[in-house]
Amino acid sequence: MRTKEERAPIRTGLRAFIIMGAVLLAAAACGRRPSGSSGGTALQIKGSDTMVNLGQAWAEAFNKLHPEINIAVTGGGSGTGIAAIFNQTCDVAESSRGLEEKELQAAETAGFVIHETIAALDGIVVVVHPSNPVSALTMEELREIFMGRVKRWTAFGGEDRPIVLLSREVNSGTHIFFKEHVLRRGKSKGPEEFAPAALMMPSSYAIAEETSRNENAIGYYGLGYISPRQKVLAVATDAHTPAVAPTIESIRANTYPISRPLYFFTRGEPSGTVKAFLDFALSPAGQDIVRAIDFVPVK
Amino acid sequence: MKLPSRRLREFLIEKLIFLSGIASVVFVVLIFIFLLREGVSVLKTTSLGSFLGGHFWYPISTPAKLGILPLILGSLMVTAGAIAIAVPLGIAAAFYIAEVAPKRLRTVLKSCVEVLAAIPSVVLGFLGITVLVPFLKSVFNLPTGLTAFSGSIMLAFMALPTIITISEDAINAVPREYKEGALALGATHWQTLFRVVIHGALPGIIAAAMLGIGRVFGETMAVMMVTGNAAVIPQSLFEPVRTLTATIAAEMGEAAKGSAHYFALFAVGIVLFVISFAINLTADILLNRGKKK
């Protein structure tokens, strides 16, 4: 329950914030343009919807240290943020994907370099009941399981039990990431869906609780929830590669398949306010916020 | 000197009370208008038939599938289960408290019922997850204990205080002469209760049940925690279900304002409102009929 209740008001506030940000942005477009990557006294942060919460939390904490700086954090998607770097309507782009080749070339033609900072990592852990003999699955197997195509544990060398699917609610970024990354094999649009019979749990806590009590269950949650009461599965990219257990190390090394880095992009080397903000995000206090919002700290 | 100020005070107080009285009416009307305005927009993206009768609820997919039939059936299933448990139990408890229990025990029981009403639903839901769900799973050997039945039990607990209190009032309101007459004719205590008192109290008891149903139908938190929330058309009480209320609670925070999903959730709200309204209206009619007799 914890994360949901704490997060919901932030999200609602966010919507107002996005509108406010849009107004500010319009005002900024008429008057002053953000000056390169130094930022000045106003900071525009834009991009990934996954990271909006995180950016918001960083901005709030950063504002306590530097109340004179106005920070607007808006979503719209990673691509929106990167585009905003190009037309100089934001100082920092938040992105849950890396830069594409054509974006790098476009920046080169335009005569600047996009500076990349990995701010946090996003890792999702697949868990089963501790007594379940299954200890590793491939991405394809996970896909079949969560789409409801395989319904019994025997298919993976487990006991003759039904598979009970535990998913997060659709309001969860984890739900969306798992769907896109596992079910849709990395594509954001696609026909694949969680099986209708998948139980939608209101929180990661609820998934952890049910998994630790139900031998039939399989669920997923953020790395921060790992506990000995659930068995964490190792995941293999395909049948030919070894299965990797999710740890902060394997997620950082990008060998665990259900993870991704979360980026900050700036126009050129960051300086001034932008640098102060990025430094804050990477500081121990900033990385504690990363952990609190259920992402993996990079430091 | 004193009189005008007193009159003014009376006048102000009168108006204030009037405003307080009218406020609830205004709020209900405003809420309904707001719900209607936001909810009707769902018809731009989906027809009424496919909204109410659709079998799949995938609100954030493109294109979104906005069929709430599994949600309606889920709510009805959980409510029906809760009523099947709470109504007989509640009425029996009310009879015991009103007619059978010794005076001292009666006071204790009544305060216990009040305490039961005071337990927050999240706390009940929490108990449900940690105690009831694993228990049901092992007793009935189910794939998961997160089922409509778990929700029904939780809700039965929540409906019991309402049902007991109102039924008890109805039983106490049965004229003493009926009972005395029955006993004087040689009926036993049980026969008096079962053949005479229950008839006199029946409209009140039915109203109690209806108000209990209303409470159960609109309950969200505990249900969301223990029913599993899978949007499938339920085949039995021992399967996971997703209720209307849980759907709104779980998804409202994230639905982008103005999206089909957002409007669909308001439309779900209208469906809930209409059903709750019908239940409460029935209860009201029955209560009034009981009073006239």
Short mmCIF file of N, CA, C and O in Angstrom, two decimals, chain A residues 41-82:
data_model
loop_
_atom_site.label_atom_id
_atom_site.label_comp_id
_atom_site.label_asym_id
_atom_site.label_seq_id
_atom_site.Cartn_x
_atom_site.Cartn_y
_atom_site.Cartn_z
N THR A 41 18.32 30.68 -13.52
CA THR A 41 17.53 30.51 -12.31
C THR A 41 16.28 29.67 -12.56
O THR A 41 15.53 29.39 -11.65
N ALA A 42 16.03 29.32 -13.80
CA ALA A 42 14.89 28.45 -14.09
C ALA A 42 15.41 27.21 -14.79
O ALA A 42 16.33 27.28 -15.60
N LEU A 43 14.82 26.09 -14.44
CA LEU A 43 15.31 24.83 -14.99
C LEU A 43 14.13 24.08 -15.61
O LEU A 43 13.12 23.82 -14.95
N GLN A 44 14.26 23.77 -16.89
CA GLN A 44 13.23 22.99 -17.57
C GLN A 44 13.72 21.55 -17.70
O GLN A 44 14.75 21.31 -18.31
N ILE A 45 12.94 20.63 -17.12
CA ILE A 45 13.30 19.22 -17.24
C ILE A 45 12.13 18.53 -17.94
O ILE A 45 10.98 18.70 -17.58
N LYS A 46 12.44 17.76 -18.95
CA LYS A 46 11.37 17.24 -19.78
C LYS A 46 11.73 15.84 -20.27
O LYS A 46 12.91 15.53 -20.41
N GLY A 47 10.73 15.02 -20.54
CA GLY A 47 11.01 13.73 -21.16
C GLY A 47 10.22 12.58 -20.59
O GLY A 47 9.02 12.71 -20.34
N SER A 48 10.91 11.47 -20.38
CA SER A 48 10.32 10.18 -20.05
C SER A 48 9.22 10.24 -18.99
O SER A 48 9.40 10.82 -17.92
N ASP A 49 8.10 9.61 -19.30
CA ASP A 49 7.02 9.53 -18.31
C ASP A 49 7.40 8.64 -17.15
O ASP A 49 6.95 8.83 -16.03
N THR A 50 8.23 7.63 -17.44
CA THR A 50 8.68 6.73 -16.38
C THR A 50 9.42 7.52 -15.30
O THR A 50 9.34 7.22 -14.12
N MET A 51 10.17 8.52 -15.76
CA MET A 51 11.04 9.23 -14.84
C MET A 51 10.42 10.49 -14.25
O MET A 51 11.04 11.14 -13.42
N VAL A 52 9.21 10.81 -14.67
CA VAL A 52 8.60 12.06 -14.20
C VAL A 52 8.55 12.13 -12.67
O VAL A 52 8.94 13.12 -12.07
N ASN A 53 8.11 11.03 -12.06
CA ASN A 53 8.05 10.97 -10.60
C ASN A 53 9.39 11.21 -9.96
O ASN A 53 9.52 11.93 -8.97
N LEU A 54 10.37 10.53 -10.54
CA LEU A 54 11.73 10.62 -10.02
C LEU A 54 12.24 12.05 -10.17
O LEU A 54 12.75 12.64 -9.21
N GLY A 55 12.05 12.62 -11.35
CA GLY A 55 12.49 13.99 -11.60
C GLY A 55 11.81 14.96 -10.65
O GLY A 55 12.43 15.88 -10.11
N GLN A 56 10.53 14.70 -10.42
CA GLN A 56 9.75 15.54 -9.52
C GLN A 56 10.31 15.46 -8.10
O GLN A 56 10.47 16.48 -7.42
N ALA A 57 10.62 14.25 -7.67
CA ALA A 57 11.15 14.06 -6.31
C ALA A 57 12.51 14.73 -6.18
O ALA A 57 12.80 15.38 -5.17
N TRP A 58 13.34 14.59 -7.20
CA TRP A 58 14.64 15.26 -7.18
C TRP A 58 14.44 16.77 -7.12
O TRP A 58 15.10 17.46 -6.35
N ALA A 59 13.53 17.26 -7.95
CA ALA A 59 13.31 18.71 -8.02
C ALA A 59 12.86 19.25 -6.67
O ALA A 59 13.33 20.30 -6.22
N GLU A 60 11.95 18.49 -6.00
CA GLU A 60 11.47 18.96 -4.70
C GLU A 60 12.60 19.03 -3.69
O GLU A 60 12.73 20.02 -2.96
N ALA A 61 13.42 17.98 -3.66
CA ALA A 61 14.53 17.95 -2.70
C ALA A 61 15.57 19.02 -3.05
O ALA A 61 16.10 19.70 -2.17
N PHE A 62 15.83 19.18 -4.35
CA PHE A 62 16.82 20.16 -4.80
C PHE A 62 16.34 21.57 -4.47
O PHE A 62 17.13 22.44 -4.08
N ASN A 63 15.04 21.77 -4.60
CA ASN A 63 14.46 23.08 -4.31
C ASN A 63 14.63 23.49 -2.85
O ASN A 63 14.68 24.67 -2.53
N LYS A 64 14.68 22.49 -1.97
CA LYS A 64 14.86 22.80 -0.55
C LYS A 64 16.25 23.38 -0.33
O LYS A 64 16.44 24.24 0.52
N LEU A 65 17.21 22.91 -1.12
CA LEU A 65 18.58 23.42 -0.99
C LEU A 65 18.74 24.75 -1.73
O LEU A 65 19.49 25.61 -1.32
N HIS A 66 18.03 24.86 -2.86
CA HIS A 66 18.17 26.07 -3.69
C HIS A 66 16.79 26.65 -3.99
O HIS A 66 16.28 26.49 -5.09
N PRO A 67 16.19 27.28 -3.00
CA PRO A 67 14.81 27.76 -3.21
C PRO A 67 14.70 28.83 -4.30
O PRO A 67 13.60 29.09 -4.79
N GLU A 68 15.82 29.42 -4.71
CA GLU A 68 15.74 30.51 -5.69
C GLU A 68 15.56 29.98 -7.11
O GLU A 68 15.21 30.73 -8.03
N ILE A 69 15.77 28.67 -7.31
CA ILE A 69 15.69 28.12 -8.66
C ILE A 69 14.30 27.53 -8.92
O ILE A 69 13.80 26.73 -8.14
N ASN A 70 13.68 27.95 -10.00
CA ASN A 70 12.39 27.39 -10.39
C ASN A 70 12.61 26.17 -11.26
O ASN A 70 13.25 26.27 -12.31
N ILE A 71 12.06 25.04 -10.84
CA ILE A 71 12.23 23.84 -11.66
C ILE A 71 10.87 23.38 -12.16
O ILE A 71 9.92 23.29 -11.38
N ALA A 72 10.77 23.12 -13.44
CA ALA A 72 9.55 22.55 -13.99
C ALA A 72 9.88 21.19 -14.57
O ALA A 72 10.74 21.08 -15.44
N VAL A 73 9.22 20.17 -14.06
CA VAL A 73 9.45 18.82 -14.58
C VAL A 73 8.21 18.40 -15.35
O VAL A 73 7.11 18.41 -14.80
N THR A 74 8.39 18.06 -16.61
CA THR A 74 7.24 17.62 -17.39
C THR A 74 7.54 16.31 -18.09
O THR A 74 8.70 15.95 -18.32
N GLY A 75 6.49 15.59 -18.44
CA GLY A 75 6.65 14.31 -19.13
C GLY A 75 6.48 14.49 -20.63
O GLY A 75 6.89 15.50 -21.18
N GLY A 76 5.85 13.51 -21.25
CA GLY A 76 5.62 13.60 -22.68
C GLY A 76 6.31 12.47 -23.42
O GLY A 76 5.97 12.17 -24.55
N GLY A 77 7.28 11.84 -22.77
CA GLY A 77 7.99 10.74 -23.41
C GLY A 77 9.44 11.09 -23.65
O GLY A 77 9.79 12.27 -23.77
N SER A 78 10.27 10.05 -23.72
CA SER A 78 11.71 10.26 -23.89
C SER A 78 12.00 11.05 -25.17
O SER A 78 12.83 11.96 -25.16
N GLY A 79 11.31 10.70 -26.25
CA GLY A 79 11.53 11.36 -27.53
C GLY A 79 11.22 12.85 -27.45
O GLY A 79 11.94 13.68 -27.99
N THR A 80 10.15 13.20 -26.76
CA THR A 80 9.78 14.60 -26.58
C THR A 80 10.90 15.37 -25.90
O THR A 80 11.24 16.49 -26.30
N GLY A 81 11.48 14.74 -24.87
CA GLY A 81 12.56 15.39 -24.14
C GLY A 81 13.77 15.62 -25.02
O GLY A 81 14.38 16.69 -25.02
N ILE A 82 14.12 14.58 -25.81
CA ILE A 82 15.30 14.70 -26.67
C ILE A 82 15.06 15.75 -27.75
O ILE A 82 15.94 16.57 -28.04
#
